[in-house]
Short mmCIF file of C-alpha atoms in Angstrom, two decimals:
data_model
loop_
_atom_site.label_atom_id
_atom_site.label_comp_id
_atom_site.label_asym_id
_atom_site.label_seq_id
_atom_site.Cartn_x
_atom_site.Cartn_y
_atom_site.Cartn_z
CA UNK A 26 9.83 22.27 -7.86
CA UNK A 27 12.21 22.39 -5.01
CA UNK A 28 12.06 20.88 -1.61
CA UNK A 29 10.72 24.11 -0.08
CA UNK A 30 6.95 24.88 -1.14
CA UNK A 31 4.28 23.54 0.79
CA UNK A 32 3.92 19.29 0.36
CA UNK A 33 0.77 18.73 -1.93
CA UNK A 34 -1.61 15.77 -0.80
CA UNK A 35 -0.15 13.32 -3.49
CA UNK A 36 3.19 13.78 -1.43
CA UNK A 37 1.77 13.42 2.04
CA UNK A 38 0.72 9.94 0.55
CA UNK A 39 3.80 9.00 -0.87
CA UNK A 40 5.32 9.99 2.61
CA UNK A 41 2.86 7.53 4.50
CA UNK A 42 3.32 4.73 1.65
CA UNK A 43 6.62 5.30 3.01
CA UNK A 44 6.18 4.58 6.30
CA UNK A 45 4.92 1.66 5.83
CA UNK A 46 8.33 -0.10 5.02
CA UNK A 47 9.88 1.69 8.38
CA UNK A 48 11.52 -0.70 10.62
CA UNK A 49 11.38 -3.56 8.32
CA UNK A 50 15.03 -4.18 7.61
CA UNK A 51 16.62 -6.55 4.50
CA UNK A 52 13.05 -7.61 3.14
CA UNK A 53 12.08 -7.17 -0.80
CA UNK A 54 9.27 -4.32 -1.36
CA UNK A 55 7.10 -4.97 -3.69
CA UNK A 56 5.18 -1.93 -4.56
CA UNK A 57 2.61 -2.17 -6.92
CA UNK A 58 1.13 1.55 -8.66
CA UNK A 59 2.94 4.73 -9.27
CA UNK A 60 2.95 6.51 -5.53
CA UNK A 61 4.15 3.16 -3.49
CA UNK A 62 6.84 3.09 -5.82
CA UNK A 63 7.87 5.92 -5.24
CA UNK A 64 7.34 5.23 -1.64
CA UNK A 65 9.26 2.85 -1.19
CA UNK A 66 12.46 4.29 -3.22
CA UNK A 67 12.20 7.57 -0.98
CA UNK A 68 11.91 4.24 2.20
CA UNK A 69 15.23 3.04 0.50
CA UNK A 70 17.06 6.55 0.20
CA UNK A 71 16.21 7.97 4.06
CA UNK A 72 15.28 5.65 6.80
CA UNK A 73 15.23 2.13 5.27
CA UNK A 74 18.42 1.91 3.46
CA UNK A 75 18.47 -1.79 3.63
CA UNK A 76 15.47 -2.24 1.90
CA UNK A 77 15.39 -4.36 -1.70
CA UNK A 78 14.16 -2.72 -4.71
CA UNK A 79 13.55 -4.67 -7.96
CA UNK A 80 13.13 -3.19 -11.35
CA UNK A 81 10.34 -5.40 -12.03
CA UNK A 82 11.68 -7.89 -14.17
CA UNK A 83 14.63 -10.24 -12.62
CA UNK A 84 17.42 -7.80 -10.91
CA UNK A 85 17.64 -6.24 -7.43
CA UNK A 86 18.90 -2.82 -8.47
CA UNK A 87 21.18 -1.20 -6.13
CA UNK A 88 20.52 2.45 -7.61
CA UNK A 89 17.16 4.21 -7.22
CA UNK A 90 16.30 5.92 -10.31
CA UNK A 91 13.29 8.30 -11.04
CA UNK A 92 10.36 6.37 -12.02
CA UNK A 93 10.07 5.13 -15.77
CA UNK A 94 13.95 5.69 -15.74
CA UNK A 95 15.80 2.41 -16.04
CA UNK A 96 18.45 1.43 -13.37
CA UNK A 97 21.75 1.13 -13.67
CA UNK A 98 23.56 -0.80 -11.24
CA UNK A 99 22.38 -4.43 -10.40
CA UNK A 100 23.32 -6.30 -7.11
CA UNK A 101 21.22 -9.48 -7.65
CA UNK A 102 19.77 -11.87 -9.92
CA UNK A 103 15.85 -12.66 -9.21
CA UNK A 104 14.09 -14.32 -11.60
CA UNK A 105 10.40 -15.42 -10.94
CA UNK A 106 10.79 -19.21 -8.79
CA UNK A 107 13.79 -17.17 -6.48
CA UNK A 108 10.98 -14.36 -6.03
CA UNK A 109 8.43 -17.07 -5.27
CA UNK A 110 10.84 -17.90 -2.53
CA UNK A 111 11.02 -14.31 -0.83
CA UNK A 112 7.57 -14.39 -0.63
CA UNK A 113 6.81 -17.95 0.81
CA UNK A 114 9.20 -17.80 3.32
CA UNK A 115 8.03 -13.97 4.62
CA UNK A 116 11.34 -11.71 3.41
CA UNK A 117 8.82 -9.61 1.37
CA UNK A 118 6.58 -6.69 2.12
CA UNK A 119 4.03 -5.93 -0.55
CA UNK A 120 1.61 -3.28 -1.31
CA UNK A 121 -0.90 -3.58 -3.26
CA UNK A 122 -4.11 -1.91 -4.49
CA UNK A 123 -8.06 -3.24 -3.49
CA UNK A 124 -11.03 -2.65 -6.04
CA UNK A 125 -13.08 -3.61 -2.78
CA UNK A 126 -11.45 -3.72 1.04
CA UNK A 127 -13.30 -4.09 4.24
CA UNK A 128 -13.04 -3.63 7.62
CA UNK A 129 -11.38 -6.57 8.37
CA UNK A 130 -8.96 -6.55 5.62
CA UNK A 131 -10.49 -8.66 2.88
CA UNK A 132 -9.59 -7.41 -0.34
CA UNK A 133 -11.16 -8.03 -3.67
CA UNK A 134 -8.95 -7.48 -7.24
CA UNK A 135 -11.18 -9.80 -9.41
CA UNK A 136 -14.73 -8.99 -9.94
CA UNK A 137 -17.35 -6.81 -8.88
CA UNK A 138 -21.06 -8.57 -8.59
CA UNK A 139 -21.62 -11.86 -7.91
CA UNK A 140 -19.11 -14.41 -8.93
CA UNK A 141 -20.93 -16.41 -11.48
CA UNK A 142 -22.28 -13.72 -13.34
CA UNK A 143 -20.50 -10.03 -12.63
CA UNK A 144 -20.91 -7.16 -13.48
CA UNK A 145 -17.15 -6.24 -14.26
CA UNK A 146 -14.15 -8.40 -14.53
CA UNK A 147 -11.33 -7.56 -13.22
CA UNK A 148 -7.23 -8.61 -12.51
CA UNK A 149 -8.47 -11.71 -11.07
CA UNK A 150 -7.04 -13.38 -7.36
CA UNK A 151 -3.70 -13.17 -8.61
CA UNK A 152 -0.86 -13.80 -6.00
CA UNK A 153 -3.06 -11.61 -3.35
CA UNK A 154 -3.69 -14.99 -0.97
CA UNK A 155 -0.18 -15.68 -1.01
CA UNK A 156 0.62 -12.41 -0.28
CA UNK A 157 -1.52 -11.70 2.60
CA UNK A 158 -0.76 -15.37 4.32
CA UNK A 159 2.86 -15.86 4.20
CA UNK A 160 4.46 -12.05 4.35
CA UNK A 161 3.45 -8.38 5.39
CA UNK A 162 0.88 -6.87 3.63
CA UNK A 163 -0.13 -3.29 3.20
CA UNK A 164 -2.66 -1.65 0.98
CA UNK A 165 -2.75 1.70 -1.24
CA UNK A 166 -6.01 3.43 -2.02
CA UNK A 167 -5.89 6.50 -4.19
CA UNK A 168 -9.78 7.01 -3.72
CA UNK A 169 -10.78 6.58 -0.28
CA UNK A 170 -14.53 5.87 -1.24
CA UNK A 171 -17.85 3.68 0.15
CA UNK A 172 -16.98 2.22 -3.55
CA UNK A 173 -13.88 0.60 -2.12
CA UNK A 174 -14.05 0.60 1.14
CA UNK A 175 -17.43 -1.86 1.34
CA UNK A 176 -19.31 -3.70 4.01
CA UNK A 177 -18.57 -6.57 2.01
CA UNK A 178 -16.61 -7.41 -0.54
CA UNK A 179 -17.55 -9.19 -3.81
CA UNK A 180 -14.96 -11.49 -3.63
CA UNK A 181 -12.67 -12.55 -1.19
CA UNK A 182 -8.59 -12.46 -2.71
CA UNK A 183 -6.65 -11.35 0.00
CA UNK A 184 -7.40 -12.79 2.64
CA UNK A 185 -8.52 -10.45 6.17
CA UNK A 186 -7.94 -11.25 9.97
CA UNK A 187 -11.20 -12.06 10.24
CA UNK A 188 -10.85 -15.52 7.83
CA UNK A 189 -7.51 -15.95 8.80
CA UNK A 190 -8.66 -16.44 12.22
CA UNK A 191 -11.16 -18.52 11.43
CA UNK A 192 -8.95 -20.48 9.40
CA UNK A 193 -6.74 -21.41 12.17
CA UNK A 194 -2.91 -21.43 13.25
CA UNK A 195 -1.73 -22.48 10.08
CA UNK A 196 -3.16 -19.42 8.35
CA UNK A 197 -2.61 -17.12 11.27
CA UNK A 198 0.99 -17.75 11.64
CA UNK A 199 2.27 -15.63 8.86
CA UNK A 200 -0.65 -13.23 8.43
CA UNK A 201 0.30 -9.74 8.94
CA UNK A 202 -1.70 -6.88 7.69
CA UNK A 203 0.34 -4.07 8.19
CA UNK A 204 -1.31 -0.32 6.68
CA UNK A 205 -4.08 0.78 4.65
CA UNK A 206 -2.69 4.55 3.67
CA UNK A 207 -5.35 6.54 1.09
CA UNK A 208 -5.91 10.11 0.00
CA UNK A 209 -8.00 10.85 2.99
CA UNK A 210 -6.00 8.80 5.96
CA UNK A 211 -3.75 6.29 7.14
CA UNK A 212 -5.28 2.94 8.60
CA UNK A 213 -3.98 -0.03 10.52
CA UNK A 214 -5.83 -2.86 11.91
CA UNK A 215 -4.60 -2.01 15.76
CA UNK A 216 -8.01 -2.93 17.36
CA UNK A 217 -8.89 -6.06 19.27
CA UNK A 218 -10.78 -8.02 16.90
CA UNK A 219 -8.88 -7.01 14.16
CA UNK A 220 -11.02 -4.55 12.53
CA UNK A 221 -9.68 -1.37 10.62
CA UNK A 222 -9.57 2.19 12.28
CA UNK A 223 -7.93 5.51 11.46
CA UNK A 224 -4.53 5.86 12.29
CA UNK A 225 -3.84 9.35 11.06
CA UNK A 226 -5.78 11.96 9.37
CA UNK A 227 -3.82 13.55 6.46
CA UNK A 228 -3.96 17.75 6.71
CA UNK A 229 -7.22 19.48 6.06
CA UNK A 230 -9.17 15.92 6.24
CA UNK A 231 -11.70 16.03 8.45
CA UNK A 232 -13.15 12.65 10.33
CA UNK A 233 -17.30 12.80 9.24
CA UNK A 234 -15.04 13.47 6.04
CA UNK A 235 -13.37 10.27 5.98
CA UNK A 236 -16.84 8.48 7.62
CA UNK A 237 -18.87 9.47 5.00
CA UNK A 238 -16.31 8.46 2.74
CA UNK A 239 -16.43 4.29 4.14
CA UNK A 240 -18.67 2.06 3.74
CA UNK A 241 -18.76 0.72 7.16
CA UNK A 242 -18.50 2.30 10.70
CA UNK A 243 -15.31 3.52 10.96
CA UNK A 244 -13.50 3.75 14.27
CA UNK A 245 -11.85 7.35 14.08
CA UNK A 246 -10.03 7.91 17.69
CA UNK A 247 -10.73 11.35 19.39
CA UNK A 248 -7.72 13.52 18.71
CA UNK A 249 -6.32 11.17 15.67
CA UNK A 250 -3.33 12.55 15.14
CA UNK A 251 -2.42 14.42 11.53
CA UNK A 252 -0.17 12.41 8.87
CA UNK A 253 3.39 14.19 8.97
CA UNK A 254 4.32 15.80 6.33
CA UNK A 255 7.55 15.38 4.63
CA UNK A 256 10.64 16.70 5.37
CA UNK A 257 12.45 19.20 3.02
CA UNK A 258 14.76 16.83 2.58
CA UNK A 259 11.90 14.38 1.57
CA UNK A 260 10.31 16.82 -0.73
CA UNK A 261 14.01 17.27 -2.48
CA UNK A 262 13.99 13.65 -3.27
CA UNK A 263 10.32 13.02 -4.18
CA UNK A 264 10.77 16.51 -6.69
CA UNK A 265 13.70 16.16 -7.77
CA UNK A 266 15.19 12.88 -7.85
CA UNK A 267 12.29 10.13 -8.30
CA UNK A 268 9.49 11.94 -9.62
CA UNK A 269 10.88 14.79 -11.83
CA UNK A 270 7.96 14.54 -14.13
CA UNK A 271 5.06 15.18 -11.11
CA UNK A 272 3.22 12.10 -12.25
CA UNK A 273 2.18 11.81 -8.75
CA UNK A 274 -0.39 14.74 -9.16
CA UNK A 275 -2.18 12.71 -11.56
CA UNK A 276 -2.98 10.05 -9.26
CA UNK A 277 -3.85 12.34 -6.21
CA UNK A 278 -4.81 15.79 -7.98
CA UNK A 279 -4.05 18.43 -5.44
#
């Protein structure tokens, strides 16, 4: 595919993933899944060239290959305790995925059902309160669903602006929820109180869609504006260059 046929939804989202690194400068991204990785590569090769890229192992990587492609040129050596240290002292942006998010940004990756007896297990807490308390977070949704997006969730792993107000200056000093982007909208936490609300609706998605589709009230502003679309340029790189295969379909069918 070339950069000039319309942008399917799967590439809207991997041009909002994007956007979610804009502005942040020499920080590590950490995405986790298939379209913020992508993401943040297409961040790296257009407006956010000073953005570090891993190959998941120990090496900043200096080239930006296609996904599943190895790279080729290292600039830095980062094994786990050095990586540790990006993250506890805030040079790090991560996104990660939520089995359960609400509307104050409390995600759940462990189980679902109560937490003595569940009814699935899942990753378990992993870094996720680390994350959310000492470096910008951001979260990637490929099914924007009353599933996922719950009045409560199960199990509290990273940690929302609700608790971390509650929890005081300590916990509030770092705590920086930054995007919530799915296949239905883009999200921030721009509110008073801290709460989520639609940011942009992505083209063709309608708000009682994207209601219907939460588990909670859902502040959707009159006149929410529509996710951009990528440039050609955009589409050349996300085609051509990162995702040759179109493994991006898979996770957001168009």
């Amino acid at each position: 595919m070339s950069g000039t046929g319309p942008a399917s939804r799967a590439e809207i989202c991997v041009v909002a993933c994007a956007e979610a690194w804009r502005g942040d400068g020499e920080v590590l991204a950490a995405p986790m899944g298939l379209i913020p990785t992508i993401a943040a590569r297409l961040a790296r090769l257009t407006f956010a060239p000073d953005l570090l890229l891993t190959d998941g192992e120990a090496l900043l990587v200096a080239d930006v290959p296609a996904v599943g492609a190895r790279a080729r040129v290292a600039e830095g050596w980062l094994p786990y305790r050095r990586h540790l240290a990006l993250a506890m002292g805030g040079r790090r942006h991560v996104m990660m995925g939520a089995s359960q998010l609400d509307r104050y940004g409390n995600q759940n990756i462990s189980c679902i059902g109560a937490w003595e007896r569940p009814d699935r297990q899942l990753l378990g807490v992993r870094g996720a309160p680390l994350n959310t308390l000492n470096h910008p977070t951001s979260y990637w949704i490929p099914r924007h669903s009353p599933r996922v997006l719950v009045e409560r969730v199960d199990m509290v792993c990273g940690v929302g602006n609700d608790r971390a107000a509650a929890a005081g200056p300590s916990a509030m000093r770092h705590h920086c929820l930054r995007r919530v982007v799915t296949d239905l909208a883009v999200l921030d936490f721009a509110t008073p109180d801290g709460r989520l609300r639609v940011r942009s609706l992505h083209p063709d998605v309608t708000p009682e869609e994207v209601r219907q589709a939460t588990g909670f009230p859902l502040d959707v502003p009159a006149g929410a504006p529509r996710t951009r679309r990528p440039t050609p340029a955009e589409l050349h790189l996300i085609r051509e260059v990162l995702d040759p295969q179109g493994l991006r379909e898979k996770e957001v069918p168009r």
